[in-house]
Short mmCIF file of C-alpha atoms and ligand atoms in Angstrom, two decimals:
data_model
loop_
_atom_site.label_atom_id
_atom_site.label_comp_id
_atom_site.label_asym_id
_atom_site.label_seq_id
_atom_site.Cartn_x
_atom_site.Cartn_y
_atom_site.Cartn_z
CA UNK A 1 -14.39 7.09 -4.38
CA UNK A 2 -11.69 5.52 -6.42
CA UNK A 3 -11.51 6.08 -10.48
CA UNK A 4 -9.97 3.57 -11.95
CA UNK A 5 -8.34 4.49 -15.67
CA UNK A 6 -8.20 1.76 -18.45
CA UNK A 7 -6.15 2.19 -21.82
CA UNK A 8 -4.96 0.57 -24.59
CA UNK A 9 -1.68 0.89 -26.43
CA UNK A 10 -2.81 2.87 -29.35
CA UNK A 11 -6.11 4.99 -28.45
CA UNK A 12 -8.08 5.73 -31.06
CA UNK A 13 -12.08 5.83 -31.51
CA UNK A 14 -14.41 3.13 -31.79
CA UNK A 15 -12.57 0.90 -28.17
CA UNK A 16 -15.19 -0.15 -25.82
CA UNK A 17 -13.70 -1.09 -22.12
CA UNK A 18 -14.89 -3.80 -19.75
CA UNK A 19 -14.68 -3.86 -16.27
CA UNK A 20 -14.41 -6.66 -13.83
CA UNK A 21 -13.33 -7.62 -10.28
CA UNK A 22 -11.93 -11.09 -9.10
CA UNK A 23 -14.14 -13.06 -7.30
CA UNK A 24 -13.18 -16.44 -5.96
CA UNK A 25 -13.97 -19.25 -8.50
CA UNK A 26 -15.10 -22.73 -7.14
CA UNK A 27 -15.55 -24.14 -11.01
CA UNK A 28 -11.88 -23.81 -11.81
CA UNK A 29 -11.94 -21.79 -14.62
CA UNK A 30 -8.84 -20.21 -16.21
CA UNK A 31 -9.60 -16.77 -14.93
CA UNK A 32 -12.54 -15.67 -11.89
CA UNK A 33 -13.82 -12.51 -13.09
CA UNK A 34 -17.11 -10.95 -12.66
CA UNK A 35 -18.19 -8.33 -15.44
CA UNK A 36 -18.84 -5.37 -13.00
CA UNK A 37 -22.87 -3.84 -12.92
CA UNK A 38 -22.97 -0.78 -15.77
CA UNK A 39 -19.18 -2.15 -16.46
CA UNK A 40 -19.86 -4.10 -19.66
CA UNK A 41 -19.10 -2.10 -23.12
CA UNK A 42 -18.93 1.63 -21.44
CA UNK A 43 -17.68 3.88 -24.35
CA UNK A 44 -15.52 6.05 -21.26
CA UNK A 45 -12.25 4.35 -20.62
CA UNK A 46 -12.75 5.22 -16.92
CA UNK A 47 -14.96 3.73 -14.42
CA UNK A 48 -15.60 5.14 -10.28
CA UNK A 49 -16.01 3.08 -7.55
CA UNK A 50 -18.03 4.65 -5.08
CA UNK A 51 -17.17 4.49 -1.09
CA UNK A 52 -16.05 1.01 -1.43
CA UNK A 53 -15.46 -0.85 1.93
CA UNK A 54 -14.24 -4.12 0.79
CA UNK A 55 -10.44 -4.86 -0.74
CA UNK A 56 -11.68 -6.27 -3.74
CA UNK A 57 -8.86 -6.47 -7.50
CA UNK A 58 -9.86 -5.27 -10.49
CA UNK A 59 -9.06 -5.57 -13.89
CA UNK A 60 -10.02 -4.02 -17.92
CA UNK A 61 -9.97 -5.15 -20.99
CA UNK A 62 -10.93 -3.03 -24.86
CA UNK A 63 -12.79 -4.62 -27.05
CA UNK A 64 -13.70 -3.44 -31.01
CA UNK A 65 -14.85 -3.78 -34.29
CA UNK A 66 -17.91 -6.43 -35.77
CA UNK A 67 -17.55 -9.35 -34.81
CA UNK A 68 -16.02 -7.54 -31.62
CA UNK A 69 -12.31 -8.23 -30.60
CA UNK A 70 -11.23 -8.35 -27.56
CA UNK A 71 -7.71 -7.22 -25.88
CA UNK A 72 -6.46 -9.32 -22.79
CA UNK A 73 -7.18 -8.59 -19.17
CA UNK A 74 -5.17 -5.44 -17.87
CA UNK A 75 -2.78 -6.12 -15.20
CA UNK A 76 -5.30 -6.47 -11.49
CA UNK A 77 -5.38 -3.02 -9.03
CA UNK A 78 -6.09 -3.69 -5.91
CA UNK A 79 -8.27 -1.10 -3.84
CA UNK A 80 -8.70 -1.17 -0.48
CA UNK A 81 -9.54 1.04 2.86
CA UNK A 82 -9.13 -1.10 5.67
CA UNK A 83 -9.82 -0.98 9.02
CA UNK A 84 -7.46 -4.59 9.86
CA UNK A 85 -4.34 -5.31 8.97
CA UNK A 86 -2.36 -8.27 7.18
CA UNK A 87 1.25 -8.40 8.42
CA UNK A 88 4.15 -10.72 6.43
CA UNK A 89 6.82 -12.25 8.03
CA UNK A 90 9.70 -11.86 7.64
CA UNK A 91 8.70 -8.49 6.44
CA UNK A 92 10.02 -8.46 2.68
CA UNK A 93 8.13 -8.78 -0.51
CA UNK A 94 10.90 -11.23 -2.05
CA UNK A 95 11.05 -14.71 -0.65
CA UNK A 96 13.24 -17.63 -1.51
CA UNK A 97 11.10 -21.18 -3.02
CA UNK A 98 10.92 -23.26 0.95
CA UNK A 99 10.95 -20.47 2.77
CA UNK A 100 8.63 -20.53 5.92
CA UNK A 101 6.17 -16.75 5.38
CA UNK A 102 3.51 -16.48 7.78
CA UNK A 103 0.87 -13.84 6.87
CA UNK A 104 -1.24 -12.36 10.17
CA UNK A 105 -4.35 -11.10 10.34
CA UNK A 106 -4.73 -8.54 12.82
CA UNK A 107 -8.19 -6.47 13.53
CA UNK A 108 -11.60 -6.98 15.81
CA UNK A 109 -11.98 -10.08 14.85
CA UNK A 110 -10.63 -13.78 15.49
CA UNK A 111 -12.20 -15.43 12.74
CA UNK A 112 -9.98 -14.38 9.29
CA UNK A 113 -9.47 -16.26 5.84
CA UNK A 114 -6.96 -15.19 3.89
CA UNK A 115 -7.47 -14.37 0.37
CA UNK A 116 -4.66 -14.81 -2.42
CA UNK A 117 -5.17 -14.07 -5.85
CA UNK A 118 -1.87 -15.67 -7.98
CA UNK A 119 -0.64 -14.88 -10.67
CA UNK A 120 -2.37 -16.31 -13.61
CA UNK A 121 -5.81 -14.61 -12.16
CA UNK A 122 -7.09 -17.03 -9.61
CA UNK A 123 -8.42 -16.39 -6.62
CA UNK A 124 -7.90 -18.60 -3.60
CA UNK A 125 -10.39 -18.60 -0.47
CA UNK A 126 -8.77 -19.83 2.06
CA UNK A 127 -5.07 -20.88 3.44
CA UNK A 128 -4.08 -24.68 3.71
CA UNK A 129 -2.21 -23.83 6.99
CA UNK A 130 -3.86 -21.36 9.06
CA UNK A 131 -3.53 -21.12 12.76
CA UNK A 132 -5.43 -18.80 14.60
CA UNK A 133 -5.34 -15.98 12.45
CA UNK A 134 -2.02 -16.78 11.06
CA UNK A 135 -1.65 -18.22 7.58
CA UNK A 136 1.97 -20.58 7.44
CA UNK A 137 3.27 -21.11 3.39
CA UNK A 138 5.82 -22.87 3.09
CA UNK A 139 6.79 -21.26 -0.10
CA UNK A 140 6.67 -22.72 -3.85
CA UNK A 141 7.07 -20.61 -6.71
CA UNK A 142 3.06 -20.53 -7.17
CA UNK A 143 2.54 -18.71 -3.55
CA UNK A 144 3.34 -15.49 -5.91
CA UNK A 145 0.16 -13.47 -5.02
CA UNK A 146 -1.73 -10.59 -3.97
CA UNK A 147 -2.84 -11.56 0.04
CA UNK A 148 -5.24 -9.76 2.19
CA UNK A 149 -7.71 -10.84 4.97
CA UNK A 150 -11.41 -11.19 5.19
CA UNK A 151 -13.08 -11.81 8.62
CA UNK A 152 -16.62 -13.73 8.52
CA UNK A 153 -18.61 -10.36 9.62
CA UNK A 154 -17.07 -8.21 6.57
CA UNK A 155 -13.87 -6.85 8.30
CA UNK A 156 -11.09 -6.41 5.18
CA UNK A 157 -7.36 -5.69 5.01
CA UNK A 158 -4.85 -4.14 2.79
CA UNK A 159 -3.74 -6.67 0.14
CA UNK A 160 -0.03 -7.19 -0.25
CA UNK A 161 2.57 -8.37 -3.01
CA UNK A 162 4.31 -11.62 -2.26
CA UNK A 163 6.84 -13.26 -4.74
CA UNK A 164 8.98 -16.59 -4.52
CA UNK A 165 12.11 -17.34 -6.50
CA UNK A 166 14.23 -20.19 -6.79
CA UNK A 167 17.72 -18.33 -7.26
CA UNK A 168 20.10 -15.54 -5.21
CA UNK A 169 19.69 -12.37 -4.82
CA UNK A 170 16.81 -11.63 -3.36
CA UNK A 171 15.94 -7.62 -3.10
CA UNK A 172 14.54 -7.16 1.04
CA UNK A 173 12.22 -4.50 0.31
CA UNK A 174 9.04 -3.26 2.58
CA UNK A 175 6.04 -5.17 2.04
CA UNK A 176 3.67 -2.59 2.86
CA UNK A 177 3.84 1.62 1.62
CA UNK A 178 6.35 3.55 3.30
CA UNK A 179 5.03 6.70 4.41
CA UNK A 180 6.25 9.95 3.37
CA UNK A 181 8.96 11.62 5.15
CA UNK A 182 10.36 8.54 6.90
CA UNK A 183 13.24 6.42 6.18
CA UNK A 184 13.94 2.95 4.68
CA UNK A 185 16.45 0.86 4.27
CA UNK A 186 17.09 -2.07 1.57
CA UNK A 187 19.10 -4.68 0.71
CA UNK A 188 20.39 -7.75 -1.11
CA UNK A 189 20.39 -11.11 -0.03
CA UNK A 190 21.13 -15.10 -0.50
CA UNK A 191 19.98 -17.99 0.85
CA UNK A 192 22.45 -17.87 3.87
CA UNK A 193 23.16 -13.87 4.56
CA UNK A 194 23.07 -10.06 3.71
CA UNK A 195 25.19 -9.33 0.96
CA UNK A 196 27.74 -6.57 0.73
CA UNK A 197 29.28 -4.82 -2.75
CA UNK A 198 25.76 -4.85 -4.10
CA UNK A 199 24.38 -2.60 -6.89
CA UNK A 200 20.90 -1.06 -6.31
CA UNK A 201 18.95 -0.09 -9.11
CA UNK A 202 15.82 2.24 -8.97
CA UNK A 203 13.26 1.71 -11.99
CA UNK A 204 16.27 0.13 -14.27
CA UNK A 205 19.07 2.42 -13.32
CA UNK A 206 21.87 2.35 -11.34
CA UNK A 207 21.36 4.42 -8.15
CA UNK A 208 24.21 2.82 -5.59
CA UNK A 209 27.30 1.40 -6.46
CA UNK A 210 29.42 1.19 -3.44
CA UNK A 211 30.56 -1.42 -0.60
CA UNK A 212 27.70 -0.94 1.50
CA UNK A 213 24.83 -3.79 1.25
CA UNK A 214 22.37 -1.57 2.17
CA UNK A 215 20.38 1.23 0.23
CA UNK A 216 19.06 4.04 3.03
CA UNK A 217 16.59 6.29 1.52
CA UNK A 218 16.70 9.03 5.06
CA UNK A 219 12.96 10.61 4.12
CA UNK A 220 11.17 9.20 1.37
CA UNK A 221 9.27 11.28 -0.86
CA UNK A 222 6.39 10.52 -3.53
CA UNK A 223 9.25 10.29 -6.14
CA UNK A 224 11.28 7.16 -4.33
CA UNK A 225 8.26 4.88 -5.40
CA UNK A 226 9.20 2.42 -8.27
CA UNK A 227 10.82 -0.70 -8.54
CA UNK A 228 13.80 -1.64 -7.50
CA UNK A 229 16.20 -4.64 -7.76
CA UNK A 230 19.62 -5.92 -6.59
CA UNK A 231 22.58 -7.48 -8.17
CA UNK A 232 25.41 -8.99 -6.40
CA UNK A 233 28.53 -10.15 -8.04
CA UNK A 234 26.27 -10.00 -12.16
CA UNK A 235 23.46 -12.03 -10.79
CA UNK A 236 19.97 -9.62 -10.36
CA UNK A 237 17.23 -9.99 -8.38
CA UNK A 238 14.07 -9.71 -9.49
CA UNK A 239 12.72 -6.21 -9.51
CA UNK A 240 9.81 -5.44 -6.75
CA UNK A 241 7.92 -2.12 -6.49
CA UNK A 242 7.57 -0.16 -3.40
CA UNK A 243 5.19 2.12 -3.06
CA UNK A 244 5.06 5.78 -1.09
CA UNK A 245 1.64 6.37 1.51
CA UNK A 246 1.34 10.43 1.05
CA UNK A 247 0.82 11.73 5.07
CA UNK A 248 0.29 15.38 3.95
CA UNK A 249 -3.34 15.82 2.35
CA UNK A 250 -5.12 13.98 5.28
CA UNK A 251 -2.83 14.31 8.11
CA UNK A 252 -1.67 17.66 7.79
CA UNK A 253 -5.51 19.15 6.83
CA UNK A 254 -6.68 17.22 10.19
CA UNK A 255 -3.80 18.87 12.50
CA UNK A 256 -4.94 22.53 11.14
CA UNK A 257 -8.54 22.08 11.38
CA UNK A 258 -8.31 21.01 15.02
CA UNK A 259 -5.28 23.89 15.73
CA UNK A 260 -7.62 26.03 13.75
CA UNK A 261 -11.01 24.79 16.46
CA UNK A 262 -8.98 24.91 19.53
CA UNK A 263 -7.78 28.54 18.37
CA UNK A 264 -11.47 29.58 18.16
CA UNK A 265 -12.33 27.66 21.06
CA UNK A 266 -9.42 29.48 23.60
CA UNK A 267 -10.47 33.35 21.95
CA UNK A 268 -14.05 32.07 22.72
CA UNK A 269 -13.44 31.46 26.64
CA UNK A 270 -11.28 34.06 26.82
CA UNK A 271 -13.73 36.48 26.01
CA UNK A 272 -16.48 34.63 28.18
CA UNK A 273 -14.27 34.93 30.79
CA UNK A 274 -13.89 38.77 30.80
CA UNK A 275 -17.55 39.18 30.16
CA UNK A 276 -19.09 37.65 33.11
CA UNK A 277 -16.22 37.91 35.36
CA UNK A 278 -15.12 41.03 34.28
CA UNK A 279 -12.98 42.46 37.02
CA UNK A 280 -11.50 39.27 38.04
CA UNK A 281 -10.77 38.21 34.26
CA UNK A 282 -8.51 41.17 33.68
CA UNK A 283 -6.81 40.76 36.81
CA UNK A 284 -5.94 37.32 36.22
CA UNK A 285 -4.75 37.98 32.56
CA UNK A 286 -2.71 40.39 33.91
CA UNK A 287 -0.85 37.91 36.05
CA UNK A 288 -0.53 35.35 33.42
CA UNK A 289 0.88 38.13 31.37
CA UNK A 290 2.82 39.39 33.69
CA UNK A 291 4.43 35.92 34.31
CA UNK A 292 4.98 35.21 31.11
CA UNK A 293 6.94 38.24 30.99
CA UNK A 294 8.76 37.15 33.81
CA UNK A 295 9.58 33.76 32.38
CA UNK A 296 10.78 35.12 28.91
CA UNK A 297 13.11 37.57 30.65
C1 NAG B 301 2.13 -5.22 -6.46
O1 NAG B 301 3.19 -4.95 -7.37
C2 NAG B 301 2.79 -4.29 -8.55
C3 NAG B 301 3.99 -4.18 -9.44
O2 NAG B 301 4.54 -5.43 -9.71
C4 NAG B 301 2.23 -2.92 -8.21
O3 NAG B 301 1.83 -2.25 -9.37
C5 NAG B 301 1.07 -3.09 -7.28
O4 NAG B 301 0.62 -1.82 -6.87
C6 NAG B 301 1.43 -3.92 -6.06
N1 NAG B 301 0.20 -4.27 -5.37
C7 NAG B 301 0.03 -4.10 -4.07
C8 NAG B 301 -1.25 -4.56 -3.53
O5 NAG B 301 0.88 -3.60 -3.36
C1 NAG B 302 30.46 -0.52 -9.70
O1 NAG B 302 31.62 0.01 -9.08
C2 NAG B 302 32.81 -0.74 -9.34
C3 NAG B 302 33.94 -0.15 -8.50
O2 NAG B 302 33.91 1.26 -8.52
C4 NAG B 302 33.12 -0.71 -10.83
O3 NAG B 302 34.28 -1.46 -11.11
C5 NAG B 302 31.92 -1.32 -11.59
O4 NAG B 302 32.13 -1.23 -12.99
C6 NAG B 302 30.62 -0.60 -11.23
N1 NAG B 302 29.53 -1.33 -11.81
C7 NAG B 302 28.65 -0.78 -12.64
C8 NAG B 302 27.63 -1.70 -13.21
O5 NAG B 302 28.67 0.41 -12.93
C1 NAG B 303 21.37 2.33 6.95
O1 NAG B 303 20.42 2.33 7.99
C2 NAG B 303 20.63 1.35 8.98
C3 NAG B 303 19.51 1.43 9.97
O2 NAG B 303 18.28 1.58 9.35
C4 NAG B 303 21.97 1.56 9.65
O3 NAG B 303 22.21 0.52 10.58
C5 NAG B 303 23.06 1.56 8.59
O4 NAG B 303 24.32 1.88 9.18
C6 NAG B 303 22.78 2.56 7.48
N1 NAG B 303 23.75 2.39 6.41
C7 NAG B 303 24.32 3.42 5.78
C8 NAG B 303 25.24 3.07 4.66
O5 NAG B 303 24.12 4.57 6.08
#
């Protein structure tokens, strides 16, 4: 389950929160969201989503007071735990306007749409250009979105961050999370090529000022996720976050429960073995042993 936190610049009593998800809107509304069930007027500013298996956004809002006053939507979180996947290309979150991006849908199935919620809190159905399960955008500044994939029989991706701007630089930065302990490498670019003498900034501040074009982070950790942005001879790019996949909790716990199984398995045989073939067991651990011996020496 995912908890999803809502809050309001200056908490005090007396704020009730609202919870919604984007659903695609055919009546062309200004926003498409759908008040969530038990999700209207909770007095908690928290709300769980239990074992969700669609990618789905969501977004809050506080209201107060008689007649009741309402904030504005919260910025949208995406959840997600997907079995497909969506893959950009070129692989960047930044993208100059009339830029050719295709997005590709990649799972069990053949049949995909792609879904793009934009910025002003719409959410698209379907791609004008899609071929196979490739979506083509030739890019305007309004293909800014949030993308994933839906397949007809309820197969869902992980949604991604795409944004389009009409002036140089432009920060090359992994679309998707970079996982723990690997490395990554960004950089600066214009319309025509990689730039080199470029300052890197992490989360507003300076990090790399030097002739390289390139920022190489050797093993990111938890704490490299942020935003970051370029600037190249006083012009900036805009700033794009990248995020950091954690590998330890579930990969790590996996790899020591089976080490931990195969343990007990091997001291289980091993003592079956000597039991019913008693004799023969010992001699035979007494060769292994005895060759091991050998091979250390
Ligand atoms: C998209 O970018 C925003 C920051 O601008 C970030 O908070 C969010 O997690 C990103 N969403 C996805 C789906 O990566
Ligand atoms: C970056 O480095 C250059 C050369 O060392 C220096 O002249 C410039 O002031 C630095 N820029 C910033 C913003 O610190
Ligand atoms: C950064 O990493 C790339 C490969 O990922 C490598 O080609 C490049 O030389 C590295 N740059 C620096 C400054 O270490």
């Amino acid at each position: 389950s995912v908890t999803l936190n809502c809050e309001v610049e200056h908490p005090s009593a007396g704020w009730s929160f609202y919870w919604y998800k984007a659903v695609p809107d055919l009546s062309e509304k200004s926003s498409s969201y759908e008040l969530l069930p038990d999700g209207s007027g909770t007095a908690q500013d928290s709300y769980i989503i239990h074992g969700q298996t669609h990618t789905a956004g969501y977004v809050c809002r506080a209201g107060r007071g008689d007649p009741e006053y309402h904030t504005d939507h919260s910025q949208p979180k995406f959840v997600w735990s997907a079995p497909a996947s969506l893959t950009v290309s070129p692989d960047r979150v930044q993208h100059f306007t009339s830029d050719s991006v295709s997005l590709t849908c990649e799972g069990n199935f053949i049949e995909w749409r792609v879904r793009k919620f934009s910025e002003d809190g719409q959410l698209y159905s379907d791609c004008r250009r899609m071929t196979g399960s490739t979506c083509n955008i030739y890019t305007s500044k309004s293909d800014t979105a949030v993308y994933w994939c839906e397949s007809g029989s309820g197969e869902f991706s992980n949604a991604v961050n795409i944004t389009v701007h009409d002036y140089d630089p432009i920060l090359v930065s992994p679309v998707h999370p970079v996982t723990e302990g690997t490395s990554v490498s960004l950089s600066c670019c214009s319309r025509e090529k990689i730039l080199s003498n470029v300052i890197f900034y992490y989360n507003n501040k300076i990090i790399q000022n030097d002739t390289w074009g390139e920022l190489n982070i050797s093993a990111v950790s938890k704490s490299d996720e942020g935003f970051y942005k370029c600037q190249y001879s006083g012009r900036e790019s805009a700033q794009s976050w990248m995020s950091v996949r954690a590998v330890f909790s579930s990969s790590f716990s996996v790899l020591m429960i089976s080490g931990l199984i195969f343990g007990i398995v091997f001291i289980f045989l091993v003592f079956l073995y000597k039991k019913v073939y008693r004799k023969k067991g010992e001699t035979l651990l007494f060769y292994s042993l005895k060759y091991l011996n050998k091979q250390h020496s």
